[in-house]
mmCIF file of C-alpha atoms in Angstrom:
data_model
loop_
_atom_site.group_PDB
_atom_site.id
_atom_site.type_symbol
_atom_site.label_atom_id
_atom_site.label_comp_id
_atom_site.label_asym_id
_atom_site.label_seq_id
_atom_site.Cartn_x
_atom_site.Cartn_y
_atom_site.Cartn_z
ATOM 1 C CA MET A 1 163.365 95.554 85.934
ATOM 2 C CA ILE A 2 163.235 95.873 82.517
ATOM 3 C CA ASP A 3 166.575 95.593 81.413
ATOM 4 C CA TRP A 4 167.034 92.672 83.732
ATOM 5 C CA PHE A 5 164.957 90.897 81.996
ATOM 6 C CA SER A 6 165.471 92.172 78.482
ATOM 7 C CA ASN A 7 169.343 90.598 79.311
ATOM 8 C CA LEU A 8 167.766 87.334 79.954
ATOM 9 C CA GLU A 9 168.391 84.640 77.976
ATOM 10 C CA PHE A 10 165.354 82.943 75.593
ATOM 11 C CA PHE A 11 165.053 80.601 77.509
ATOM 12 C CA SER A 12 165.025 82.043 80.740
ATOM 13 C CA LYS A 13 162.429 84.470 79.385
ATOM 14 C CA VAL A 14 160.234 82.192 78.854
ATOM 15 C CA TYR A 15 160.108 80.266 82.320
ATOM 16 C CA TRP A 16 160.046 83.618 83.777
ATOM 17 C CA SER A 17 157.145 85.053 82.260
ATOM 18 C CA ILE A 18 155.212 81.932 82.465
ATOM 19 C CA ALA A 19 156.135 81.686 86.312
ATOM 20 C CA LEU A 20 155.363 85.631 86.851
ATOM 21 C CA ILE A 21 152.160 85.100 84.871
ATOM 22 C CA GLY A 22 150.917 81.869 86.608
ATOM 23 C CA SER A 23 151.573 83.390 90.064
ATOM 24 C CA ILE A 24 149.439 86.503 89.630
ATOM 25 C CA VAL A 25 146.502 84.235 87.945
ATOM 26 C CA PHE A 26 146.975 81.432 90.776
ATOM 27 C CA VAL A 27 146.738 84.582 93.812
ATOM 28 C CA VAL A 28 143.753 85.406 91.725
ATOM 29 C CA VAL A 29 142.268 82.450 91.811
ATOM 30 C CA MET A 30 142.778 80.544 95.214
ATOM 31 C CA LEU A 31 141.535 83.673 96.762
ATOM 32 C CA MET A 32 137.808 83.454 94.602
ATOM 33 C CA ALA A 33 137.761 79.891 95.427
ATOM 34 C CA PHE A 34 138.714 80.202 99.455
ATOM 35 C CA ALA A 35 136.213 83.446 99.593
ATOM 36 C CA GLY A 36 133.229 81.550 98.255
ATOM 37 C CA GLY A 37 133.697 82.024 94.736
ATOM 38 C CA ASP A 38 134.107 79.432 91.984
ATOM 39 C CA ALA A 39 137.061 80.293 90.182
ATOM 40 C CA ASP A 40 136.032 77.592 87.445
ATOM 41 C CA ASP A 41 133.218 79.885 86.388
ATOM 42 C CA ILE A 42 135.865 81.836 84.709
ATOM 43 C CA GLY A 43 134.562 81.602 81.068
ATOM 44 C CA ASP A 44 133.173 78.358 81.535
ATOM 45 C CA LEU A 45 136.125 76.918 81.527
ATOM 46 C CA ASP A 46 135.654 73.734 83.459
ATOM 47 C CA SER A 47 132.419 73.187 81.529
ATOM 48 C CA ASP A 48 134.032 72.697 78.149
ATOM 49 C CA MET A 49 136.812 70.670 79.860
ATOM 50 C CA ASP A 50 134.692 67.342 79.622
ATOM 51 C CA ALA A 51 137.889 65.311 79.857
ATOM 52 C CA ASP A 52 138.299 64.996 83.612
ATOM 53 C CA VAL A 53 139.228 61.863 85.059
ATOM 54 C CA GLY A 54 136.521 61.800 87.204
ATOM 55 C CA ALA A 55 133.365 63.758 87.780
ATOM 56 C CA GLY A 56 134.525 63.661 91.549
ATOM 57 C CA PHE A 57 138.125 63.830 91.478
ATOM 58 C CA GLN A 58 138.809 66.832 88.779
ATOM 59 C CA PHE A 59 142.760 66.802 87.415
ATOM 60 C CA ILE A 60 142.006 68.919 84.465
ATOM 61 C CA SER A 61 140.380 71.927 85.735
ATOM 62 C CA PHE A 62 141.275 75.645 85.544
ATOM 63 C CA LYS A 63 142.691 75.945 88.700
ATOM 64 C CA ASN A 64 144.796 72.722 88.372
ATOM 65 C CA LEU A 65 146.135 73.972 84.853
ATOM 66 C CA VAL A 66 147.042 76.996 86.979
ATOM 67 C CA GLY A 67 148.790 75.700 89.449
ATOM 68 C CA PHE A 68 150.498 73.738 86.814
ATOM 69 C CA PHE A 69 151.973 76.516 84.966
ATOM 70 C CA THR A 70 152.756 78.488 88.030
ATOM 71 C CA ILE A 71 154.881 75.641 89.479
ATOM 72 C CA PHE A 72 156.266 74.660 86.207
ATOM 73 C CA GLY A 73 157.543 78.258 85.636
ATOM 74 C CA TRP A 74 159.315 78.352 89.266
ATOM 75 C CA SER A 75 160.503 75.196 89.297
ATOM 76 C CA GLY A 76 162.649 75.673 85.476
ATOM 77 C CA ILE A 77 164.094 78.948 87.255
ATOM 78 C CA ALA A 78 165.258 76.678 89.806
ATOM 79 C CA CYS A 79 166.839 74.299 87.510
ATOM 80 C CA ILE A 80 168.135 77.109 85.484
ATOM 81 C CA ASP A 81 169.951 78.719 87.977
ATOM 82 C CA ALA A 82 171.372 75.667 89.389
ATOM 83 C CA GLY A 83 172.880 75.059 86.134
ATOM 84 C CA LEU A 84 170.749 72.428 84.619
ATOM 85 C CA GLY A 85 170.820 71.730 81.084
ATOM 86 C CA THR A 86 167.509 72.664 78.856
ATOM 87 C CA ILE A 87 166.297 68.907 78.711
ATOM 88 C CA PRO A 88 166.660 67.647 82.439
ATOM 89 C CA THR A 89 165.143 71.635 83.456
ATOM 90 C CA ILE A 90 161.785 70.886 80.854
ATOM 91 C CA ILE A 91 161.367 67.367 82.373
ATOM 92 C CA ILE A 92 162.078 68.551 85.750
ATOM 93 C CA SER A 93 159.204 71.297 85.551
ATOM 94 C CA VAL A 94 156.796 69.360 83.928
ATOM 95 C CA VAL A 95 156.812 66.618 86.544
ATOM 96 C CA CYS A 96 156.658 69.470 88.977
ATOM 97 C CA GLY A 97 153.771 70.858 87.646
ATOM 98 C CA LEU A 98 152.336 67.521 87.061
ATOM 99 C CA LEU A 99 152.745 66.921 90.862
ATOM 100 C CA MET A 100 151.428 69.769 91.668
ATOM 101 C CA MET A 101 147.990 69.387 89.544
ATOM 102 C CA PHE A 102 147.565 66.082 91.287
ATOM 103 C CA ILE A 103 147.747 68.046 94.866
ATOM 104 C CA MET A 104 145.139 70.535 94.092
ATOM 105 C CA ALA A 105 142.801 68.116 92.723
ATOM 106 C CA THR A 106 142.925 66.140 95.766
ATOM 107 C CA LEU A 107 142.657 69.002 97.915
ATOM 108 C CA PHE A 108 139.480 70.325 96.292
ATOM 109 C CA TYR A 109 138.385 66.710 96.303
ATOM 110 C CA PHE A 110 138.211 66.603 99.878
ATOM 111 C CA ILE A 111 136.801 70.071 100.517
ATOM 112 C CA TYR A 112 134.134 69.439 98.010
ATOM 113 C CA LYS A 113 133.422 65.952 100.172
ATOM 114 C CA LEU A 114 133.698 67.998 103.735
ATOM 115 C CA SER A 115 131.139 70.811 102.298
ATOM 116 C CA ASP A 116 128.912 68.244 101.369
ATOM 117 C CA SER A 117 129.155 65.565 104.307
ATOM 118 C CA GLY A 118 126.899 65.698 107.569
ATOM 119 C CA THR A 119 124.171 68.211 106.942
ATOM 120 C CA LEU A 120 122.979 67.151 103.170
ATOM 121 C CA ASP A 121 120.579 64.324 102.728
ATOM 122 C CA TYR A 122 120.604 63.387 99.200
ATOM 123 C CA LYS A 123 117.474 61.783 99.356
ATOM 124 C CA ASN A 124 116.267 65.722 98.969
ATOM 125 C CA ALA A 125 117.281 65.539 95.586
ATOM 126 C CA ILE A 126 114.895 63.395 94.231
ATOM 127 C CA ASP A 127 112.355 65.611 91.894
ATOM 128 C CA ALA A 128 114.379 68.315 91.955
ATOM 129 C CA VAL A 129 114.917 69.720 88.362
ATOM 130 C CA GLY A 130 118.327 70.751 87.456
ATOM 131 C CA GLU A 131 120.949 71.019 84.612
ATOM 132 C CA VAL A 132 123.788 69.055 83.264
ATOM 133 C CA TYR A 133 127.452 70.934 83.964
ATOM 134 C CA LEU A 134 129.007 68.227 82.733
ATOM 135 C CA THR A 135 128.107 65.343 79.981
ATOM 136 C CA ILE A 136 126.713 62.443 81.507
ATOM 137 C CA GLY A 137 127.163 59.272 79.895
ATOM 138 C CA ALA A 138 124.355 56.842 78.293
ATOM 139 C CA ASP A 139 123.096 54.046 80.416
ATOM 140 C CA ARG A 140 125.588 54.537 83.581
ATOM 141 C CA SER A 141 128.675 54.613 81.018
ATOM 142 C CA LYS A 142 129.875 57.950 82.525
ATOM 143 C CA MET A 143 129.349 59.888 85.790
ATOM 144 C CA GLY A 144 128.880 63.744 85.079
ATOM 145 C CA LYS A 145 127.983 66.119 87.304
ATOM 146 C CA VAL A 146 124.151 68.521 87.921
ATOM 147 C CA SER A 147 123.635 71.365 89.254
ATOM 148 C CA VAL A 148 120.819 71.291 91.219
ATOM 149 C CA THR A 149 119.284 72.688 94.468
ATOM 150 C CA ILE A 150 118.907 71.021 97.458
ATOM 151 C CA GLN A 151 117.502 72.073 100.733
ATOM 152 C CA GLY A 152 117.990 75.587 99.557
ATOM 153 C CA THR A 153 121.395 75.748 98.323
ATOM 154 C CA MET A 154 122.381 75.206 94.778
ATOM 155 C CA ARG A 155 124.726 72.253 94.573
ATOM 156 C CA GLU A 156 127.193 70.530 91.627
ATOM 157 C CA LEU A 157 126.747 66.881 92.410
ATOM 158 C CA ASP A 158 127.540 63.141 90.419
ATOM 159 C CA ALA A 159 124.931 62.207 88.981
ATOM 160 C CA LEU A 160 124.540 59.023 86.358
ATOM 161 C CA THR A 161 121.412 58.410 84.096
ATOM 162 C CA ASP A 162 119.461 55.118 82.302
ATOM 163 C CA SER A 163 118.926 57.362 79.134
ATOM 164 C CA LEU A 164 120.272 55.757 76.453
ATOM 165 C CA THR A 165 121.517 58.970 74.827
ATOM 166 C CA ASP A 166 124.263 61.212 76.375
ATOM 167 C CA LEU A 167 122.757 64.018 78.540
ATOM 168 C CA LYS A 168 124.945 67.079 77.292
ATOM 169 C CA SER A 169 125.918 70.103 79.358
ATOM 170 C CA GLY A 170 122.909 72.363 79.637
ATOM 171 C CA THR A 171 120.465 70.032 79.342
ATOM 172 C CA ILE A 172 117.323 70.489 82.003
ATOM 173 C CA ILE A 173 117.194 66.669 83.882
ATOM 174 C CA LYS A 174 114.968 65.903 86.861
ATOM 175 C CA VAL A 175 116.157 63.474 89.742
ATOM 176 C CA VAL A 176 114.539 60.189 89.971
ATOM 177 C CA ASP A 177 116.542 58.751 92.136
ATOM 178 C CA VAL A 178 119.444 58.674 94.612
ATOM 179 C CA THR A 179 122.017 55.613 94.805
ATOM 180 C CA SER A 180 123.011 54.421 98.642
ATOM 181 C CA ASN A 181 126.914 56.355 98.404
ATOM 182 C CA GLY A 182 124.683 59.446 97.070
ATOM 183 C CA ILE A 183 125.027 59.434 93.058
ATOM 184 C CA LEU A 184 121.984 61.245 91.728
ATOM 185 C CA ILE A 185 120.645 59.100 89.179
ATOM 186 C CA VAL A 186 118.825 61.648 86.384
ATOM 187 C CA ALA A 187 116.798 61.760 83.470
ATOM 188 C CA GLN A 188 115.820 64.465 80.758
ATOM 189 C CA ASN A 189 113.064 66.581 81.820
ATOM 190 C CA LYS A 190 110.581 66.446 78.837
ATOM 191 C CA LYS A 191 108.644 69.516 80.086
ATOM 192 C CA PRO A 192 110.512 72.848 79.573
ATOM 193 C CA ILE A 193 111.293 74.794 82.976
ATOM 194 C CA GLU A 194 109.280 77.245 82.233
ATOM 195 C CA ALA A 195 105.747 75.413 82.008
ATOM 196 C CA LEU A 196 107.105 73.670 85.702
ATOM 197 C CA GLN A 197 107.042 77.668 86.905
ATOM 198 C CA LEU A 198 103.511 77.693 85.764
ATOM 199 C CA ASP A 199 102.628 74.593 86.818
ATOM 200 C CA MET A 200 103.963 75.757 90.733
ATOM 201 C CA ASN A 201 102.545 79.383 90.123
ATOM 202 C CA ASP A 202 98.875 77.974 89.623
ATOM 203 C CA THR A 203 99.125 75.307 92.520
ATOM 204 C CA LYS A 204 99.958 77.550 94.830
ATOM 205 C CA LYS A 205 97.157 79.817 93.560
ATOM 206 C CA LEU A 206 94.995 76.695 94.124
ATOM 207 C CA ASN A 207 96.284 76.615 97.741
ATOM 208 C CA ALA A 208 95.290 80.021 98.921
#
């Protein structure tokens, strides 16, 4: 195996390295995603990639980039084996990688929508306290995502804000309204979350 790899040309070595490493990571990511884990939590990479095409349809994400490099590598190897030159190989492999990213983004978008449809009543999110996951633009200029607990389950949902400043990732928010198409309207929660928990405990003691 080592002798075979060492005998390859540099261009082929690059593509084989990308293909093999990408395939291993791709298998791990897919197993985590479909086993109930969230592969995008690896190193909080997706929260740092705040350049998504949309909060619902995420083109640039960790999963999609892994898919890009995996298909980029294997399609490049196929082009090399077919005897294509350097430039055509790079162009074809990039196009194939981007196509894979689009397919994966579409797949996970519909999986996300299916998981949230039917039994979820977004109105139950009103007054819920959560945290910004993807930055929300000021005055409804950019849709983001928040992590809130609805019906006993922690969910990441699309959100807008009427705030005059952006709500950055990690900001504690409160859901104040829900649009007709299920987008949360949130505001920054001025009260520390610890104080909210204390108030809830005091209320429980009074009711007891």
